[in-house]
CSV table of C-alpha atoms in Angstrom, one decimal:
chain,number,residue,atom,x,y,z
A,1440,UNK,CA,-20.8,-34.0,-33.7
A,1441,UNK,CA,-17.7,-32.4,-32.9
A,1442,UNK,CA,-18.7,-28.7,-32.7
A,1443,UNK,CA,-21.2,-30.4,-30.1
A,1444,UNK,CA,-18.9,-32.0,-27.6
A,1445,UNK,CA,-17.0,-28.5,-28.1
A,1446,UNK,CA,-20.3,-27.1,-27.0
A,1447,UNK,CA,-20.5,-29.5,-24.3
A,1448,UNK,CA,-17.2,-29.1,-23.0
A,1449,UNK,CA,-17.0,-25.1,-22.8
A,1450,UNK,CA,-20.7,-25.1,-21.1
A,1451,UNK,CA,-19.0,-27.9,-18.7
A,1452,UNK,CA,-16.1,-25.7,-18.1
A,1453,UNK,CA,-18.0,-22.7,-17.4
A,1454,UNK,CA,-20.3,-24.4,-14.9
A,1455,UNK,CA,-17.3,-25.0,-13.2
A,1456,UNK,CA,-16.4,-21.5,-12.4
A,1457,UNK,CA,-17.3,-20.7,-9.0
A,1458,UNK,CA,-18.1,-16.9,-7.7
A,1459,UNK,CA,-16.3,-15.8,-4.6
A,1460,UNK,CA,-18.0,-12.5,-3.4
A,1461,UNK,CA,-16.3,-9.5,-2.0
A,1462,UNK,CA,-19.1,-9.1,1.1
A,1463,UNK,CA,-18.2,-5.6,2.4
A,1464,UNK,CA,-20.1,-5.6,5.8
A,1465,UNK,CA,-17.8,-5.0,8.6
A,1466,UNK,CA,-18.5,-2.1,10.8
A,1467,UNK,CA,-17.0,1.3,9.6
A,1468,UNK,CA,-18.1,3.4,12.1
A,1469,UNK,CA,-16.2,6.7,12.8
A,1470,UNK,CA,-15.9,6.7,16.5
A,1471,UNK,CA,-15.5,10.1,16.3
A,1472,UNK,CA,-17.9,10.9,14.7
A,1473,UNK,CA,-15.9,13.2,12.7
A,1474,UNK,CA,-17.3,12.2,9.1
A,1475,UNK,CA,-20.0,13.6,7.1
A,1476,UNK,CA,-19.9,11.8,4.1
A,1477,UNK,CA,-17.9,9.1,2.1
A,1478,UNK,CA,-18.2,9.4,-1.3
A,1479,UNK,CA,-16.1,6.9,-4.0
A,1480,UNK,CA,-14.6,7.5,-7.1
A,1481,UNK,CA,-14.0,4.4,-8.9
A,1482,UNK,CA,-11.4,5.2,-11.5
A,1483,UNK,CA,-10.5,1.4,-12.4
A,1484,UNK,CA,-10.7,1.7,-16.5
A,1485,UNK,CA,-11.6,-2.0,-16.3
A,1486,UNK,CA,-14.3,-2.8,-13.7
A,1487,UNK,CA,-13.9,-6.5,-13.8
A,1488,UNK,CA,-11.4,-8.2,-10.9
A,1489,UNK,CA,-10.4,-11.7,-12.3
A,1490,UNK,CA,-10.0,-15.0,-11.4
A,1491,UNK,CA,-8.2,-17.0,-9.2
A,1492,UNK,CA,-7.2,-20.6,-9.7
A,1493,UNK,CA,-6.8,-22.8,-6.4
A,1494,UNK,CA,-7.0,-26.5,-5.0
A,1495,UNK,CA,-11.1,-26.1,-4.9
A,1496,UNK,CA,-11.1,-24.9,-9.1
A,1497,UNK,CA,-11.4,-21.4,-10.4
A,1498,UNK,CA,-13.3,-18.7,-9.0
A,1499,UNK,CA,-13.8,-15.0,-10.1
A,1500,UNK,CA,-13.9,-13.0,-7.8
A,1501,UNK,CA,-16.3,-9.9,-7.6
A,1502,UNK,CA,-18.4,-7.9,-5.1
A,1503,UNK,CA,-21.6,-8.8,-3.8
A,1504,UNK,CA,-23.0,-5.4,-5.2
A,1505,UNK,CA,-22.8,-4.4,-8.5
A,1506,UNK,CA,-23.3,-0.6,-7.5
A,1507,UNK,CA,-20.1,-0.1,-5.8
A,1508,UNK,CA,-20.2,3.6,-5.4
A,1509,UNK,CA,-24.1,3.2,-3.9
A,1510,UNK,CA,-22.9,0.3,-1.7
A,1511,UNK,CA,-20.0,1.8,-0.2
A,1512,UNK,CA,-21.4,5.3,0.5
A,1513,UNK,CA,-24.6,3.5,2.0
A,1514,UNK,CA,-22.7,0.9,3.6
A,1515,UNK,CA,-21.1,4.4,5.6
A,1516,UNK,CA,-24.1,5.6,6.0
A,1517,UNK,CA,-25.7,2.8,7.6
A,1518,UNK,CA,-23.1,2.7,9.9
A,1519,UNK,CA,-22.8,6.1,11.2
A,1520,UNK,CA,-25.8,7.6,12.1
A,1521,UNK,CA,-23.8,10.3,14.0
A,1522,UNK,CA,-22.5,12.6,11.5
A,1523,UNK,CA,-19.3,15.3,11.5
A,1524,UNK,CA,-17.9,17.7,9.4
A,1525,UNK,CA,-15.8,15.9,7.3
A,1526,UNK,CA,-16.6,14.8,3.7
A,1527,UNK,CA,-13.9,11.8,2.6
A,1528,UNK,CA,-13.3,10.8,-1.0
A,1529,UNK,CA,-12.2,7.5,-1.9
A,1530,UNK,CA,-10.5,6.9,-5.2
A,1531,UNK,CA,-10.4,2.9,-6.3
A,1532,UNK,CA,-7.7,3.2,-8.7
A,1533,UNK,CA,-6.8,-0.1,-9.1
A,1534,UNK,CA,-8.2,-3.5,-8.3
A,1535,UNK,CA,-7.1,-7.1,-10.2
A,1536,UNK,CA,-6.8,-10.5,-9.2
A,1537,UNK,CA,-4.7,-13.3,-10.7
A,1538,UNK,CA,-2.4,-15.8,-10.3
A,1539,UNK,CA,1.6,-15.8,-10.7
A,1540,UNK,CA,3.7,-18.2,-10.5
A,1541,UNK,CA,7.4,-16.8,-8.6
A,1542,UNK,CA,10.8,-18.4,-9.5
A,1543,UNK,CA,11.6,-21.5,-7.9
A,1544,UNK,CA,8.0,-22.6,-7.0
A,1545,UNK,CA,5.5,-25.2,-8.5
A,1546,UNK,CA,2.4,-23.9,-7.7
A,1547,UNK,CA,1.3,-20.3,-8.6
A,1548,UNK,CA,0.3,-17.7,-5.8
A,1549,UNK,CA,-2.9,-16.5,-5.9
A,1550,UNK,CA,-2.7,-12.2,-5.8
A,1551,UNK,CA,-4.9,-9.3,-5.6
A,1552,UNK,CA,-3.0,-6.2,-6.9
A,1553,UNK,CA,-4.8,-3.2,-5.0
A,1554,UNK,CA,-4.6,0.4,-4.9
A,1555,UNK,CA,-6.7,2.6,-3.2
A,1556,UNK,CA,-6.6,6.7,-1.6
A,1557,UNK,CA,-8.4,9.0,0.7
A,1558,UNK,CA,-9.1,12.6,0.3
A,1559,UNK,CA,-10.3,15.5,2.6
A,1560,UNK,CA,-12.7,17.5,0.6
A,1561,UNK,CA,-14.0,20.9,1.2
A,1562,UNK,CA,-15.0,23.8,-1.3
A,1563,UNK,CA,-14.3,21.7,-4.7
A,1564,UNK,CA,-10.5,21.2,-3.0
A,1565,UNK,CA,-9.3,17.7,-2.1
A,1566,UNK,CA,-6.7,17.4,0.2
A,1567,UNK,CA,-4.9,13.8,0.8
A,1568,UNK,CA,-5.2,12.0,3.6
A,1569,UNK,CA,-3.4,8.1,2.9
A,1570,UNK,CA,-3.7,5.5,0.0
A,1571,UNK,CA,-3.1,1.5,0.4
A,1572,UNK,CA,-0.8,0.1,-2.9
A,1573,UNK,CA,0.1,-3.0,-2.5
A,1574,UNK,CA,-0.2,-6.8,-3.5
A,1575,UNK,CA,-1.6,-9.6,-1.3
A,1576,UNK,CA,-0.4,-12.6,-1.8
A,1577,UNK,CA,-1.7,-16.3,-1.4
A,1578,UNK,CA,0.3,-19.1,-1.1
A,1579,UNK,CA,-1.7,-22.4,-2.4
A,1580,UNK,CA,0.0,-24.4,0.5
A,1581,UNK,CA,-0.7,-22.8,3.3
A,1582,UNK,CA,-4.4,-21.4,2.1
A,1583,UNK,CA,-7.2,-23.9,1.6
A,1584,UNK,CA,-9.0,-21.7,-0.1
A,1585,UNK,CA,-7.3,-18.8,-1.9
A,1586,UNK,CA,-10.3,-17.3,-4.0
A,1587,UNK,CA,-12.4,-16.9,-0.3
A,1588,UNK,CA,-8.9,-16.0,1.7
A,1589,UNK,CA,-8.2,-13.0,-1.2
A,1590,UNK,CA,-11.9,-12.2,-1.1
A,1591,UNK,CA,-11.7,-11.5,2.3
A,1592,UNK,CA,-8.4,-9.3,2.6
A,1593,UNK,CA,-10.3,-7.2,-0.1
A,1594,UNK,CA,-12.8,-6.6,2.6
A,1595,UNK,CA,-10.6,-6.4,5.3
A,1596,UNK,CA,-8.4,-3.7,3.6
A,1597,UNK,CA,-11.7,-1.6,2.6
A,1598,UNK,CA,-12.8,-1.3,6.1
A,1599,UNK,CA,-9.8,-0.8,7.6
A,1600,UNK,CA,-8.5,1.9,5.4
A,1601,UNK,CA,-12.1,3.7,5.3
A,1602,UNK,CA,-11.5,3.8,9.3
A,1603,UNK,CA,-7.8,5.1,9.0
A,1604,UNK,CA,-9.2,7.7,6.6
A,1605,UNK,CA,-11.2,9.0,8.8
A,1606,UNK,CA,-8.6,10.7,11.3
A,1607,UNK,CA,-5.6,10.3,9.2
A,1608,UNK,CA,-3.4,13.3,9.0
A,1609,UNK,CA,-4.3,15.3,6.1
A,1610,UNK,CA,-1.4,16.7,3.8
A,1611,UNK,CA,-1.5,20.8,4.1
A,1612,UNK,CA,-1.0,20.7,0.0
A,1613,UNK,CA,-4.1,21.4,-1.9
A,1614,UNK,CA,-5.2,19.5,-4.9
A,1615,UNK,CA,-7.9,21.2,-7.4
A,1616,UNK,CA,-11.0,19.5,-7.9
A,1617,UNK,CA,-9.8,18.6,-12.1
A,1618,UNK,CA,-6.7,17.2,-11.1
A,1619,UNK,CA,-7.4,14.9,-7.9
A,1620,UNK,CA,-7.6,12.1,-10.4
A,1621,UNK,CA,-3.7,12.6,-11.0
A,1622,UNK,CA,-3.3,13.8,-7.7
A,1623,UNK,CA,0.2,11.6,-7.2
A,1624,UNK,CA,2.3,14.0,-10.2
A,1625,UNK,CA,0.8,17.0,-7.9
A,1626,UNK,CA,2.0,16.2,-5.4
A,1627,UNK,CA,5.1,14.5,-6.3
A,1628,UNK,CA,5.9,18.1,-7.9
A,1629,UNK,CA,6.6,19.3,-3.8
A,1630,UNK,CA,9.5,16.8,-3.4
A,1631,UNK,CA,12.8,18.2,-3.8
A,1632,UNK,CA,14.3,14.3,-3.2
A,1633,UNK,CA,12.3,13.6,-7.0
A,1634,UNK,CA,13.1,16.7,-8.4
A,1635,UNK,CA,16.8,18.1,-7.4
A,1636,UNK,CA,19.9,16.2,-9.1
A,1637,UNK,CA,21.5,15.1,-6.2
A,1638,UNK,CA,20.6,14.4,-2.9
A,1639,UNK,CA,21.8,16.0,0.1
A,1640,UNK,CA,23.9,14.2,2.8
A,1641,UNK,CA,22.8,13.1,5.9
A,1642,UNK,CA,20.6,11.5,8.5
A,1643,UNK,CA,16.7,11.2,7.8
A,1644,UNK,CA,14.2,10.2,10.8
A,1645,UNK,CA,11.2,9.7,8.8
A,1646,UNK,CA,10.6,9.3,5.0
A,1647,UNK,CA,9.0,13.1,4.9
A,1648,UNK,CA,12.4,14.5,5.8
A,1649,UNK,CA,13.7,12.3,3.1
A,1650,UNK,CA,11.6,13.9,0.4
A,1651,UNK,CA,11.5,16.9,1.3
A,1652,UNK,CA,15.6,16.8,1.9
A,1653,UNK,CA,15.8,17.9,5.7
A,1654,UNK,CA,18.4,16.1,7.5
A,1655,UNK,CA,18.6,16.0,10.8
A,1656,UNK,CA,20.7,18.7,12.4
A,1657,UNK,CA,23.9,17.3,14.2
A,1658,UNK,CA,23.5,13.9,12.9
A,1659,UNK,CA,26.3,11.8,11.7
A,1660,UNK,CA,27.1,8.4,10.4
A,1661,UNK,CA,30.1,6.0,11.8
A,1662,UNK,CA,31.5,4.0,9.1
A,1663,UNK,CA,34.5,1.0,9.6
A,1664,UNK,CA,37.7,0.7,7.5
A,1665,UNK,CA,35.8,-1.5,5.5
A,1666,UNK,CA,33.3,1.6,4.8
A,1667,UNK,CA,30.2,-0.2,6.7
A,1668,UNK,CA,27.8,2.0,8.8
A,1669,UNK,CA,28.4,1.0,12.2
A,1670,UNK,CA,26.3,3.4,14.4
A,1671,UNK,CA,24.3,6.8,14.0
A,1672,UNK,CA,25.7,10.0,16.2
A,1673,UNK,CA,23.3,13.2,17.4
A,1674,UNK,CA,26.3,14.6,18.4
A,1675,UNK,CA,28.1,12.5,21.1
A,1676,UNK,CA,25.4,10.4,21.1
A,1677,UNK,CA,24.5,7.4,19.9
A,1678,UNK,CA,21.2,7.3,17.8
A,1679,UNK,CA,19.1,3.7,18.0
A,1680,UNK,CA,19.0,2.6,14.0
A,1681,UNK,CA,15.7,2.1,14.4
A,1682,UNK,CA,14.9,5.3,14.4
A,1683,UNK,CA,16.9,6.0,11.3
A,1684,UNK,CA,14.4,6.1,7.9
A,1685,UNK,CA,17.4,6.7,5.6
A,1686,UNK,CA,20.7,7.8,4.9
A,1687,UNK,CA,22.8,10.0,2.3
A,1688,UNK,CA,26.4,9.5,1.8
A,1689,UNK,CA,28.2,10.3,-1.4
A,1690,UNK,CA,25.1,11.3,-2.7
A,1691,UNK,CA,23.4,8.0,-2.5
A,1692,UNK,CA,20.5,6.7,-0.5
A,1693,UNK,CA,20.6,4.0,2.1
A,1694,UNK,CA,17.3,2.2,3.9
A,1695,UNK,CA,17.6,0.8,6.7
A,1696,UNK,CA,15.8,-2.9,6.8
A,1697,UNK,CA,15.6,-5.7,9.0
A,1698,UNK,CA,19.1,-6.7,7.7
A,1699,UNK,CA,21.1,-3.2,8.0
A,1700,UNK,CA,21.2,-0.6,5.9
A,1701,UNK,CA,20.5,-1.2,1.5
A,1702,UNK,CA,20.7,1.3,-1.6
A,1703,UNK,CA,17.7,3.2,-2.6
A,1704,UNK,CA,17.4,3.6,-6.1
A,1705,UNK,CA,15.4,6.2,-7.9
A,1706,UNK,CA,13.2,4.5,-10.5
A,1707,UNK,CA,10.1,5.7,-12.9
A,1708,UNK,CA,7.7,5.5,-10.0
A,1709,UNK,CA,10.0,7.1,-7.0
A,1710,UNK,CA,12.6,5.5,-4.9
A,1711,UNK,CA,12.9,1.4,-4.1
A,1712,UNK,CA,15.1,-1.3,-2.7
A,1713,UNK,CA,15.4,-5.0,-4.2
A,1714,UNK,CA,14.1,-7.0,-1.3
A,1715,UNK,CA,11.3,-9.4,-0.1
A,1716,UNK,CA,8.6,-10.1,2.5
A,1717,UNK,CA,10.2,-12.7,3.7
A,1718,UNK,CA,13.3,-10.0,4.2
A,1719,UNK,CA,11.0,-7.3,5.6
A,1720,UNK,CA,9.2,-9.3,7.7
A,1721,UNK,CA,11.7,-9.8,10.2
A,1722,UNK,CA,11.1,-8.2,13.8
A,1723,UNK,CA,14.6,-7.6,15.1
A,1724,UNK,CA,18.1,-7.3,13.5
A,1725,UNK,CA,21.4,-7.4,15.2
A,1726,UNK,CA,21.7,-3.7,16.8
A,1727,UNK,CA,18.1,-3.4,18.1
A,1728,UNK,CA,16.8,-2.4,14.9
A,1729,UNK,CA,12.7,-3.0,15.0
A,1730,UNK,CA,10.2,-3.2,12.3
A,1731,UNK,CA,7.0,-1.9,13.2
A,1732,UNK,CA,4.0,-3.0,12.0
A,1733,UNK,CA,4.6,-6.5,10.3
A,1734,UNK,CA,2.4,-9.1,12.3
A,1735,UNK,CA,1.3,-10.3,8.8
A,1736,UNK,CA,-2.9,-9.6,8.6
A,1737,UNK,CA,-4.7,-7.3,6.9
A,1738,UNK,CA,-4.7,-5.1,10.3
A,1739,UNK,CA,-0.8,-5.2,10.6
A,1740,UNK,CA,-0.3,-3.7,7.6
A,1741,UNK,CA,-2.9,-1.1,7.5
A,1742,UNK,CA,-1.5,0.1,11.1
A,1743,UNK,CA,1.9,0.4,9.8
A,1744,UNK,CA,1.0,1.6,5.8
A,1745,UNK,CA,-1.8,4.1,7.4
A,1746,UNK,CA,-2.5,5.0,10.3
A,1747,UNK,CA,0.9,6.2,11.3
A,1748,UNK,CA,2.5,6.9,8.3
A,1749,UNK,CA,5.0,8.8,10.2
A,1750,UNK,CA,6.8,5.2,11.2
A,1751,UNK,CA,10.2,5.3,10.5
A,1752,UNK,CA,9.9,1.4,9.6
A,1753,UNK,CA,6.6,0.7,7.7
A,1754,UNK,CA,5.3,-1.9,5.4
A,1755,UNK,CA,2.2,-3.5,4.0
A,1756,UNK,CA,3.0,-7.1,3.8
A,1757,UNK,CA,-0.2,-9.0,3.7
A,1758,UNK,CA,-0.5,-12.9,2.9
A,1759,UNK,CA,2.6,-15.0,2.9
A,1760,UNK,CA,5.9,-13.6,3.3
A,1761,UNK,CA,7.5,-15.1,0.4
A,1762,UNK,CA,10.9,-14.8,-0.2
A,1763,UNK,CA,11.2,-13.6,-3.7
A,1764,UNK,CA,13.2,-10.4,-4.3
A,1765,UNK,CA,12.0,-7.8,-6.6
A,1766,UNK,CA,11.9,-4.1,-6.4
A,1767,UNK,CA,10.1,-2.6,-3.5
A,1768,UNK,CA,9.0,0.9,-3.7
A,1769,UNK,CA,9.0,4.0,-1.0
A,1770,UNK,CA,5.9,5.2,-1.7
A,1771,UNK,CA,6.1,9.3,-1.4
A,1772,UNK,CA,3.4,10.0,-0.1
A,1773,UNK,CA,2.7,7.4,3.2
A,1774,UNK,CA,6.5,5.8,3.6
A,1775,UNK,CA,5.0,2.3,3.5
A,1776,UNK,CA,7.0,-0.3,1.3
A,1777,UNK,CA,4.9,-1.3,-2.1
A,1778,UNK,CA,5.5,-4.2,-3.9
A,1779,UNK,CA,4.8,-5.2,-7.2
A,1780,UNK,CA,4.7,-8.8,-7.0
């Protein structure tokens, strides 16, 4: 009797399990008309997403098709019957959904942890183009629904970064076709920021002149007594912070955020700052200083993470902007902030 009300139980609880689907049918269109192909790697060494507990019950959440390399490279297809030159590679690297509860709140977020990249290909040679890493967040208060609202940012962030990829600016390193999968320690290789032991002192405009340890010629930094930056010089001139990626004084690091200026610490994965969305999603700062790229969708981020990676301020803060601090990576090869939870 017992092992049939177990039975009975487990069958109920199952039932219970809704499916949210990942529909991937926005239009992707190259307006261009610069793409060939689009082809997808999907290196995710566990194919299933997860599940996401909300007010509605438990969903998992999964794609509509099962083929994900057929649908995505006929869902391009479909959509651009005008073709170019170009052949893209996508590589799905990672893709999970779960929920986490943050310190300090009662309910737990529901998050998608996603990270995806784009490649130029030509003659067996890739050649990189963007990636979006990054995790959305839910918060069960403000989202009726947080399976179908992380469902769709899946989608959203699929479309949008295929159309990014499309005329991003390509990276002039190339990667061989056997190691594209590891294509991030290539590449990282070129960085004399990752790979000399100290860091050279000065100004950087953009997080490429960071990592590649260029500082800008004739800039200076104005500190107090109290040893605070207080304003950027080119010269006799007064620089706008906002235009300032980074510092170097002493040797150390210093990014500028919404608040001023915070140490950049060089971890397993590259450089990152302890901060928050709720920290970096601030438009303006005492000075002027602006934050591109942080009106909160899907879109907004993309814009800022990809398709002008050159940003001095860029960030991919999707879902709620919760005010958690953690560590916040740099990543190398875009500039855009990554965060981890």
């Amino acid at each position: 009797m017992k092992k049939i009300l177990f039975f009975l139980l487990f069958a109920g609880a199952l039932s219970a399990q809704k499916t949210e689907l990942i529909e991937l049918n926005q239009n992707i269109r190259d307006k261009k008309g610069l793409t060939r192909s689009l082809t997808l790697i999907d290196n995710r060494t566990d194919k299933t997403i997860g599940t996401i507990t909300g007010k509605k019950g438990t969903s998992e959440i999964k794609f509509a098709a099962e083929d994900l390399k057929n649908k995505i490279e006929n869902w391009f297809s479909e959509d651009n019957t005008v073709k170019g030159n170009n052949d893209i590679t996508l590589i799905l690297e990672d893709l999970k959904a779960y929920n986490d509860q943050d310190p300090g709140q009662k309910e737990a977020f529901g998050k998608v942890r996603i990270k995806i990249s784009s490649f130029l290909k030509r003659n067996d040679k890739y050649y990189f183009i963007t990636r979006f890493e990054n995790v959305i967040v839910s918060d069960p208060k403000k989202t009726g629904d947080m399976p179908k609202f992380l469902a769709q940012q899946i989608s959203e962030v699929f479309s949008e970064f295929i159309k990014g990829s499309y005329s991003g600016t390509v990276l002039g390193v190339m990667i061989p076709e056997n190691e594209v999968i590891n294509y991030s320690v290539h590449l990282n290789k070129n960085y004399k920021a990752f790979n000399e032991p100290q860091l050279v002192d000065g100004v950087y405009k953009n997080f490429k002149s960071f990592y590649d340890q260029k500082p800008e010629p004739g800039y200076s930094i104005v500190k107090n007594k109290k040893g605070k930056l207080v304003s950027v010089k080119d010269k006799d001139f007064s620089v706008p912070l906002s235009e300032v990626f980074c510092y170097v004084d002493s040797g150390k690091a210093y990014r500028g955020i919404p608040s001023g200026f915070v140490e950049m610490v060089k971890g397993n994965k590259g450089f990152y700052i302890i901060s928050s969305r709720a920290q970096l999603s601030v438009q303006k700062m005492t000075g002027g200083m602006m934050v591109g790229a942080l009106a909160g969708g899907v879109v907004g981020a993309i814009v800022g993470g990809v398709l002008d990676p050159g940003t001095s301020h860029t960030a991919a803060i999707t879902g709620a902007k919760t005010r958690t601090s953690s560590k916040v990576y740099i990543d190398s090869l875009t500039g855009a902030y990554v965060f981890e939870k």
